[in-house]
Coordinates of C-alpha atoms and ligand atoms in Angstrom, one line a residue:
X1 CA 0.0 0.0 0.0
X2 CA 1.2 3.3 -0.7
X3 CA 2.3 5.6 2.6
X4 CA 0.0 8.4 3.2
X5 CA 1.0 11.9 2.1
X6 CA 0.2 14.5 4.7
X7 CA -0.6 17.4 3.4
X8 CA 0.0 20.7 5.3
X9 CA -1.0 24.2 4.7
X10 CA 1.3 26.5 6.4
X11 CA 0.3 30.1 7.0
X12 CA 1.6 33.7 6.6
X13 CA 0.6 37.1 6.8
X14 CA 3.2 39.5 8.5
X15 CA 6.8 40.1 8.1
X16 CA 7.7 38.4 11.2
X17 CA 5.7 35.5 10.0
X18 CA 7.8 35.1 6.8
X19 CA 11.0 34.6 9.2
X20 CA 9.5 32.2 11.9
X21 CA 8.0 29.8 8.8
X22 CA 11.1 29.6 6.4
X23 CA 12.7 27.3 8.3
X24 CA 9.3 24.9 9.1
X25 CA 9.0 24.6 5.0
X26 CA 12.3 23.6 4.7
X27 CA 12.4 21.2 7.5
X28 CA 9.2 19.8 6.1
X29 CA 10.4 19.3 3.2
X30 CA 13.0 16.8 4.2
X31 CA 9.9 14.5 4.9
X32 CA 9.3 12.7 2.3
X33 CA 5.2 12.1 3.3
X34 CA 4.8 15.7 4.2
X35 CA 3.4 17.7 1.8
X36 CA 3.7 20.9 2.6
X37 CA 1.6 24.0 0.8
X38 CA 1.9 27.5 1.7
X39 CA -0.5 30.7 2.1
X40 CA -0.3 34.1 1.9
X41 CA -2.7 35.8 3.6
X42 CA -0.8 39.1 1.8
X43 CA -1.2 41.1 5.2
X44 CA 1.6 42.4 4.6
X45 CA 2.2 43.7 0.6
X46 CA 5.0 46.0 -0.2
X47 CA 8.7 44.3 -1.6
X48 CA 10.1 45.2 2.1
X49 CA 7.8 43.7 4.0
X50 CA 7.1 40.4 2.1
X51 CA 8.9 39.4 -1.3
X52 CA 11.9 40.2 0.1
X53 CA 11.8 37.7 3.3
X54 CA 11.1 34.7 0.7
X55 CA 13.8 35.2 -1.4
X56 CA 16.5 36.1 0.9
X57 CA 15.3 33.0 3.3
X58 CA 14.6 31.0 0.5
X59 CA 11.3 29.9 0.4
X60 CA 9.1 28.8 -2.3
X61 CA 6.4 31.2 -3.4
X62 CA 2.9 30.9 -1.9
X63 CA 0.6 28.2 -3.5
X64 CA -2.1 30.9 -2.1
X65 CA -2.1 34.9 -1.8
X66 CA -5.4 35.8 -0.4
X67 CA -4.5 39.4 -1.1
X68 CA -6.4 40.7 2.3
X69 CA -3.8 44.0 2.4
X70 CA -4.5 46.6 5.4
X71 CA -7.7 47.6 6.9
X72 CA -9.0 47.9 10.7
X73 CA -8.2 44.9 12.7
X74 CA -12.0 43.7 12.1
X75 CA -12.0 44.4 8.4
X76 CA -9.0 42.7 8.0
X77 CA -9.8 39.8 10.5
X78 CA -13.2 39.2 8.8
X79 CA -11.6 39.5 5.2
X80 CA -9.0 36.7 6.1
X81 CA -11.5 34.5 7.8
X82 CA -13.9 35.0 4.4
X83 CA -11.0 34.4 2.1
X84 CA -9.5 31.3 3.7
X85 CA -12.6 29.4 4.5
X86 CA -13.3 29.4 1.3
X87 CA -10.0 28.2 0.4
X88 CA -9.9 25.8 3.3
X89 CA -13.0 24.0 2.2
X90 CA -11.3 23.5 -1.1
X91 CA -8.5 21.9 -0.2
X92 CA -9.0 20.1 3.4
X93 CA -5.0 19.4 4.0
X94 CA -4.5 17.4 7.4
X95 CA -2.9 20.1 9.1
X96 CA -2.6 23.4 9.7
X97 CA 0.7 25.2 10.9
X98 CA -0.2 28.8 12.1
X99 CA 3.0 31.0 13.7
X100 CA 3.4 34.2 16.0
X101 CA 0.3 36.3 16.8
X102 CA -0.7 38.5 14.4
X103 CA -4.1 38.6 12.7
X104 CA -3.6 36.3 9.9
X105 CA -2.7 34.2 12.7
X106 CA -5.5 34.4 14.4
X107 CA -7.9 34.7 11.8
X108 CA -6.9 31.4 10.2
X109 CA -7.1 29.4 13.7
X110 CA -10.4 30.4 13.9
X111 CA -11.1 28.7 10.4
X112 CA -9.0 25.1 10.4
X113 CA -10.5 24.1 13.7
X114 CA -14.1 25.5 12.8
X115 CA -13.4 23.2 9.6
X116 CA -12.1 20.2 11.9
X117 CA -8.7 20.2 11.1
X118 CA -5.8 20.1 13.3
X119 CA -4.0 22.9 14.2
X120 CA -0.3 23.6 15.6
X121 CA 0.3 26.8 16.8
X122 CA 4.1 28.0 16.7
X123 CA 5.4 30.5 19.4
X124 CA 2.5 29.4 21.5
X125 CA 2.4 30.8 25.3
X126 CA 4.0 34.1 25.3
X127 CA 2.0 36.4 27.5
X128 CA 2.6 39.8 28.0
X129 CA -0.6 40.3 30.5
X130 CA -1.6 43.3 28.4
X131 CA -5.0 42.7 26.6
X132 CA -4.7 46.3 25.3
X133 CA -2.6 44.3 22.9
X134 CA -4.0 43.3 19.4
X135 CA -1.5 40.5 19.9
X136 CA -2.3 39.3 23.4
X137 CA -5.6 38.5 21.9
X138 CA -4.6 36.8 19.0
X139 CA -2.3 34.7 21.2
X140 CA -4.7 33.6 24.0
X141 CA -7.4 32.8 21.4
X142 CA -5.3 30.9 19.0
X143 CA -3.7 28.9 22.0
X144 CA -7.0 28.0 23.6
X145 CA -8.4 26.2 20.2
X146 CA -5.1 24.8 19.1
X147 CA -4.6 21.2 18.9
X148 CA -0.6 21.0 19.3
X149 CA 1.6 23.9 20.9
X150 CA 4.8 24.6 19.9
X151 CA 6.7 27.0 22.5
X152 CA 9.9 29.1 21.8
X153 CA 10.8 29.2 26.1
X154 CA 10.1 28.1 29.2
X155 CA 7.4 30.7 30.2
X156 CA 5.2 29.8 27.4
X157 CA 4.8 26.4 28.3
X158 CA 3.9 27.3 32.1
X159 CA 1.5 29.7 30.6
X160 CA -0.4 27.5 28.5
X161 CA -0.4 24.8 31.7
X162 CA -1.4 27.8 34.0
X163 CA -4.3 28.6 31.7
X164 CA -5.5 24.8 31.9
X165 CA -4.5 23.5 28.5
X166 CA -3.4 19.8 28.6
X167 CA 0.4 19.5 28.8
X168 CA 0.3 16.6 26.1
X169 CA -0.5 19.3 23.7
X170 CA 2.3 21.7 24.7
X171 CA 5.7 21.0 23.3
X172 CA 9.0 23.0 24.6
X173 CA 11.0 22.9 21.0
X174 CA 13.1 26.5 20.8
X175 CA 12.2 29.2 18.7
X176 CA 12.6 29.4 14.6
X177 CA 13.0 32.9 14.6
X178 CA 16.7 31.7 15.4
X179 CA 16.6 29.6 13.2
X180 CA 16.1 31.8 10.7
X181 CA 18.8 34.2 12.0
X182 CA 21.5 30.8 12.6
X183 CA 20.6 30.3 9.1
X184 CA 21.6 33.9 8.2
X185 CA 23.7 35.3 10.1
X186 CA 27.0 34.8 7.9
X187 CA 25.3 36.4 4.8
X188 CA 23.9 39.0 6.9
X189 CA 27.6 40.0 8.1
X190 CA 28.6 40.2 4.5
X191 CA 25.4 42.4 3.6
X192 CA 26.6 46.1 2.1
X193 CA 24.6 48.1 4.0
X194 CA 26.9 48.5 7.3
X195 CA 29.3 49.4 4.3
X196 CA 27.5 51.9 2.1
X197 CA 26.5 53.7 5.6
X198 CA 31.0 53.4 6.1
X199 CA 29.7 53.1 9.8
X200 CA 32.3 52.2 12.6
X201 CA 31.8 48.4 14.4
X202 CA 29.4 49.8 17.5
X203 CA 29.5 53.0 16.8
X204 CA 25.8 53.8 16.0
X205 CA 22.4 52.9 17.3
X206 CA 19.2 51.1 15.9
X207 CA 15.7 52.2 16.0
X208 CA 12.2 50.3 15.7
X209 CA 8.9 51.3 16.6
X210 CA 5.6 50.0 15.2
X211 CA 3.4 48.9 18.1
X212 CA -0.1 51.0 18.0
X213 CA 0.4 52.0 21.6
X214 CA 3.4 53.5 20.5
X215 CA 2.9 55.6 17.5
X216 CA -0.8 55.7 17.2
X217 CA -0.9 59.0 19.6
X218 CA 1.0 62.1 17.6
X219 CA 2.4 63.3 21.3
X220 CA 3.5 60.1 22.2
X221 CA 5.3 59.6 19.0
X222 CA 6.8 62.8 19.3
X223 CA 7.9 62.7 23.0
X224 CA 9.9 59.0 22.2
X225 CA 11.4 61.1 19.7
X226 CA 12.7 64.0 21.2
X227 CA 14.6 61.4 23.7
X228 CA 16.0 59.2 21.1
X229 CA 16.8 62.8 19.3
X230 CA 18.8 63.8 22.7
X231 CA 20.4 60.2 22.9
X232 CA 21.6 60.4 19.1
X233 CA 23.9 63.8 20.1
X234 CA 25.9 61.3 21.3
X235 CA 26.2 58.6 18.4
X236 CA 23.9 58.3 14.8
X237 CA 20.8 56.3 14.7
X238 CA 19.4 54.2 12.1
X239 CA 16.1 54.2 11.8
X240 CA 14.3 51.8 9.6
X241 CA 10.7 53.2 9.7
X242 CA 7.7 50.5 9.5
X243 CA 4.6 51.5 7.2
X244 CA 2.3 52.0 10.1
X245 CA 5.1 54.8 11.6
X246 CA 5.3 56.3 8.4
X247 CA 1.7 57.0 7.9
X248 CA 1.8 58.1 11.5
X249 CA 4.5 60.8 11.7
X250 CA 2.9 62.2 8.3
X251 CA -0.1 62.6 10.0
X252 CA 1.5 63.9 13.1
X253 CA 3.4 66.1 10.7
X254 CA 6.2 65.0 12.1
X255 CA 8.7 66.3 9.4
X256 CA 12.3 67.5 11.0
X257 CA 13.4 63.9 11.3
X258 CA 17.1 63.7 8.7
X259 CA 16.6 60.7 6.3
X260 CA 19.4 59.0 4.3
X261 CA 19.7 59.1 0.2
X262 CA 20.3 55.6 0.0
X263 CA 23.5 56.1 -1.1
X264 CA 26.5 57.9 0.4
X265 CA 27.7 57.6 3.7
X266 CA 25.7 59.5 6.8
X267 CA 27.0 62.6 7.4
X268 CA 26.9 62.1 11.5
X269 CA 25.0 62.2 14.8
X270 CA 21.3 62.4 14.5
X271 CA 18.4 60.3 14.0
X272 CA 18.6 58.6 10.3
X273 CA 15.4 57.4 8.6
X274 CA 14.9 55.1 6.4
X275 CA 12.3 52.5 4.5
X276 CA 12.0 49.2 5.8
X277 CA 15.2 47.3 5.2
X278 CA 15.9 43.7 4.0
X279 CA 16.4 41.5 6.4
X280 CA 19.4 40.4 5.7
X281 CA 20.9 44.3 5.7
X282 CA 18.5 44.5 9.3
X283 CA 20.7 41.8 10.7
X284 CA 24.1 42.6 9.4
X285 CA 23.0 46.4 11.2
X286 CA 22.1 44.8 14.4
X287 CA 24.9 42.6 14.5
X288 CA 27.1 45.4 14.8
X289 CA 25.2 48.1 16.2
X290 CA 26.1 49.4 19.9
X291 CA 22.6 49.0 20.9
X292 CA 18.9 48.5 19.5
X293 CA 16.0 50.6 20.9
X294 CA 12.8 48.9 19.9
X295 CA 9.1 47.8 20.6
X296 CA 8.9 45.4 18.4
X297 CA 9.1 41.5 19.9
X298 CA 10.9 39.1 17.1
X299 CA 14.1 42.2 17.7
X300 CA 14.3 41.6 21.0
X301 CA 14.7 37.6 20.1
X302 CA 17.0 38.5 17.7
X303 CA 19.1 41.0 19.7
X304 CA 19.9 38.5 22.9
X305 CA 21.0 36.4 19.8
X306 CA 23.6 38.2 18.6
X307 CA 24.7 39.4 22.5
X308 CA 23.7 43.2 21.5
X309 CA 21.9 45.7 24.3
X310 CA 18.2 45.8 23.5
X311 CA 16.4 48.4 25.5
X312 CA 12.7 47.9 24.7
X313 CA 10.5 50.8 25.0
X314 CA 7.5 49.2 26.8
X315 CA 5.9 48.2 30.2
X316 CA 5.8 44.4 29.1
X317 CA 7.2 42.0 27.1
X318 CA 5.9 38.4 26.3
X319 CA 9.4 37.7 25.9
X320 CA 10.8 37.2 29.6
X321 CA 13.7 34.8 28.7
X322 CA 15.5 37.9 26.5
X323 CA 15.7 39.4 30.1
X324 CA 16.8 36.3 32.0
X325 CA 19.5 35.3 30.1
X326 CA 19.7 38.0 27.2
X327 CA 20.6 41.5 26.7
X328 CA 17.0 43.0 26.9
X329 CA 16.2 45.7 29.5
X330 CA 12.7 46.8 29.7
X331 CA 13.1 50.4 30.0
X332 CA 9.5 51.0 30.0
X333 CA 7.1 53.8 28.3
X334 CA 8.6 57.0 30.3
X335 CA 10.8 58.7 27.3
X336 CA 13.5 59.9 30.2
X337 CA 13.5 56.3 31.3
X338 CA 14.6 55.5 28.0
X339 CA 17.3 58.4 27.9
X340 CA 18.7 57.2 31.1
X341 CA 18.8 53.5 29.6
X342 CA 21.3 54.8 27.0
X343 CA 23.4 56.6 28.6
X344 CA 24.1 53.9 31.2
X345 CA 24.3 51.6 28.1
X346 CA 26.6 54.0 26.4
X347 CA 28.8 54.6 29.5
X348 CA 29.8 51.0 29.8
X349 CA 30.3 50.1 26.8
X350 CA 33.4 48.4 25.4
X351 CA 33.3 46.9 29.1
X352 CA 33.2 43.1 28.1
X353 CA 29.5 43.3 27.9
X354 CA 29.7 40.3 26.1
X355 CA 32.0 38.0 27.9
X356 CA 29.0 36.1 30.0
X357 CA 27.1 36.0 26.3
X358 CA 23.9 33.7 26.9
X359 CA 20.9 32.7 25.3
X360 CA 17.7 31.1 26.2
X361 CA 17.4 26.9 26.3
X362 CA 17.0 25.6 22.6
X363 CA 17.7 28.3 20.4
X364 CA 20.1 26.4 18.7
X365 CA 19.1 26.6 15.6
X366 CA 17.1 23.2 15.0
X367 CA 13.2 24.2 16.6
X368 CA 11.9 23.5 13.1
X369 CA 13.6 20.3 13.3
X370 CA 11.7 19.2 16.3
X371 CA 8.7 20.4 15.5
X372 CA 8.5 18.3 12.2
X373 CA 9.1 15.4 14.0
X374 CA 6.0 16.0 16.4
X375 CA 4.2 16.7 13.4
X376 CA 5.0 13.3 11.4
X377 CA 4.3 11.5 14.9
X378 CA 0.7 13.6 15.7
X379 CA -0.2 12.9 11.8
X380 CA 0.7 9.4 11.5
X381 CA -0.8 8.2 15.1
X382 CA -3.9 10.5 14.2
X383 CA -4.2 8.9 10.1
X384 CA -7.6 7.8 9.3
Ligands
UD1_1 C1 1.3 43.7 12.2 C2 0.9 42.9 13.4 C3 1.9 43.1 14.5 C4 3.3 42.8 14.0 C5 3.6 43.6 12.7 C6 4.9 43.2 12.2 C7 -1.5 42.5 13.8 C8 -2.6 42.9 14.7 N1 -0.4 43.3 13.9 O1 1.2 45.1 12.6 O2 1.6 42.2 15.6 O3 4.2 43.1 15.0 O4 2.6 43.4 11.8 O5 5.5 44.1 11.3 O6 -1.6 41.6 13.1 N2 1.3 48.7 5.5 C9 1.9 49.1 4.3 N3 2.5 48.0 3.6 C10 2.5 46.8 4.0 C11 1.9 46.4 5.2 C12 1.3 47.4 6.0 O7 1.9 50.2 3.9 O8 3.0 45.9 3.3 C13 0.7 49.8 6.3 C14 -0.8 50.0 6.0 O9 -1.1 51.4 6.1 C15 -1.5 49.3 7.2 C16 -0.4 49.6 8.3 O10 0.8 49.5 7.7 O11 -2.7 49.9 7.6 C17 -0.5 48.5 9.4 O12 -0.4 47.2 8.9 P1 -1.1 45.9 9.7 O13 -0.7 44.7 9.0 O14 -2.5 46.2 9.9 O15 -0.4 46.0 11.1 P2 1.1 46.2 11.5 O16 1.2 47.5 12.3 O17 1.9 46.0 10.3
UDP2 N1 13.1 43.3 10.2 C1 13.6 43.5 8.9 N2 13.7 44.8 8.5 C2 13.4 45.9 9.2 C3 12.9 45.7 10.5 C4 12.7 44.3 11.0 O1 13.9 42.6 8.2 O2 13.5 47.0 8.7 C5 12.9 41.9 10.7 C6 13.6 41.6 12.0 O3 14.9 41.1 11.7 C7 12.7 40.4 12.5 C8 11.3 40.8 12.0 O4 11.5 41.7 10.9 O5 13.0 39.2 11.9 C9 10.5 41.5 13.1 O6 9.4 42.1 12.6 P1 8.6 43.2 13.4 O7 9.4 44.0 14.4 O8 7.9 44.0 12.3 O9 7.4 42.4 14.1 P2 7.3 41.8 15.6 O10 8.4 40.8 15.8 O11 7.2 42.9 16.6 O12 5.9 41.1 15.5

């Protein structure tokens, strides 16, 4: 008799989402019964945010682009859940492989186990305790209907027990954001942007800021400005600026902020902006950068990585292993806070910060791995 062919439809929708699932299809793909298909929910659209992510992680393209783009979080949740039910009733795979916590996320859960089928949930468990979060939803939702739990640390597994889901569903694998970034890293130090900017090993900083409760609020935006403005007297920061900030500081009219050509080096201190930037060019800039100042969560992963300072500018994270063994600092939401941070970061540095270099249990670069394997086993004891 022939062996059964699982097949899997793995989903994504966001940037981050394209990083965590790269290495998932190619780990499936070593399985010769797995069959795995992929969807675009096309959350995320433009070159930078998308395209690029497949072709510099390598993954084939999407079997599906649902073509959602932006709208409110309900427009955009509904849309998804419209588009791929239909699609899901179509094609019935055996599985389906959701990661992170965004909407497409979320909104995809909600349709595979309406529809019956099995669902494994990647990066399940992180909890920052803020429902104000369009995240934290997404993530308890998503974990209370999934069928298999994949999580990236230690607190998300006690989570998920804590919240009464049955440890035999919860699985402790690592996290393939790293994997992603193991995967990378070498062609991310030989990416020309550190070059083109002729910017000295740890001599400049790195700016991120996308979450709503961030840049949603024009004097907000513009007070986490004014401190990172004061902190970049001392040293240049790059600023790769997501399209949710950029439509935001336009309609702040937020205009006095320098941005770079593109091309020639930076001129000096200061806050530089920029588009989006590959990801391959946004490691090889972290990797060598004296410090990141971020909100986002897959940077502050990424950061403990590579042993750089992270000072995250929020009251929470969902990330508590960064801070255990990594290089995060929470500096919370108070721009002065943030200030301080710095300088404090700034004074030490060069002080063999990175001697007692650690990172969180299983990010070694095989999750995917792992995960694959509890697949086969789930679909093969679970075969009709
Ligand atoms: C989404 C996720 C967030 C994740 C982030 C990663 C949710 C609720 N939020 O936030 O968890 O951290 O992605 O980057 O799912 N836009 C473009 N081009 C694009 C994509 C977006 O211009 O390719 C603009 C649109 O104006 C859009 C806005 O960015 O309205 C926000 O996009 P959206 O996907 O709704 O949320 P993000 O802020 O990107
Ligand atoms: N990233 C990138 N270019 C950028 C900013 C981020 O490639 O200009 C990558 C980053 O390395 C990480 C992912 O995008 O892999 C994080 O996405 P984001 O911060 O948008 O989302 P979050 O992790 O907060 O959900």
């Amino acid at each position: 008799m022939p062996k059964k062919q699982y097949r899997i439809m793995n989903i994504v929708g966001a940037r981050p989402n394209m990083v965590k699932m790269a290495p998932l299809i190619r780990a499936m793909q070593q399985i010769p019964e797995f069959l795995p298909m992929l969807v675009h929910t096309g959350q995320h659209y433009d070159y930078l945010m998308s395209q690029v992510f497949f072709d510099q992680l390598g993954m084939p393209a999407p079997d599906y682009n649902l073509e959602v783009g932006s709208g409110s979080q309900h427009a955009q949740t509904a849309e998804i859940i419209r588009r791929f039910g239909e699609l899901l009733q179509q094609e019935r795979p055996d599985m389906v492989v959701v990661v992170g916590d965004v909407n497409s996320t979320f909104a995809c859960s909600l349709v595979a186990v309406k529809e019956g089928i099995p669902l494994a949930h990647v990066e399940a468990g992180l909890r920052s305790g803020d429902r104000t979060m369009p995240e934290e939803i997404n993530r308890v939702l998503t974990d209370s209907i999934a069928d298999l739990l994949f999580t990236t640390e230690e607190s998300g597994s006690q989570n998920l027990i804590r919240e009464g889901i049955s440890p035999e569903k919860v699985f402790f694998v690592g996290n393939t954001m790293i994997d992603s970034l193991v995967h990378s890293i070498d062609a991310a130090r030989a990416s020309a942007l550190v070059g083109k900017l002729a910017l000295t090993r740890r001599g400049f900083g790195v700016l991120t800021l996308h979450r709503p409760a961030t840049v949603d609020h024009p004097e907000k935006l513009r007070a986490v400005l004014a401190a990172i403005a004061e902190i970049s007297k001392r040293l240049p920061i790059l600023f790769p600026v997501h399209p949710r900030t950029q439509g935001k500081l336009a309609a702040a009219g937020i205009e006095n902020l320098n941005s770079w050509n593109g091309e020639s080096s930076l001129p000096g201190k200061g806050i530089w902006m920029m588009g989006p930037v590959g990801y391959l060019d946004f490691l090889g800039l972290v990797d060598s950068a004296a410090f990141v100042i971020t909100d986002s969560g897959g940077i502050q992963e990424e950061s403990t990585f590579m042993g750089v300072p992270c000072l995250t500018f929020r009251d929470n994270t969902e990330r508590p292993a960064t801070i255990e063994y990594g290089t995060n600092r929470l500096v919370g939401t108070d721009p002065e806070s943030l200030v301080k941070n710095a300088d404090d970061l700034l004074s030490r540095a060069g002080q063999g910060s990175n001697d007692n270099l650690k990172v969180p249990p299983l990010w070694d670069g095989h999750a995917a791995e792992r995960i694959v394997e509890i697949l086969h086993r789930y679909l093969q004891q679970h075969a009709e």
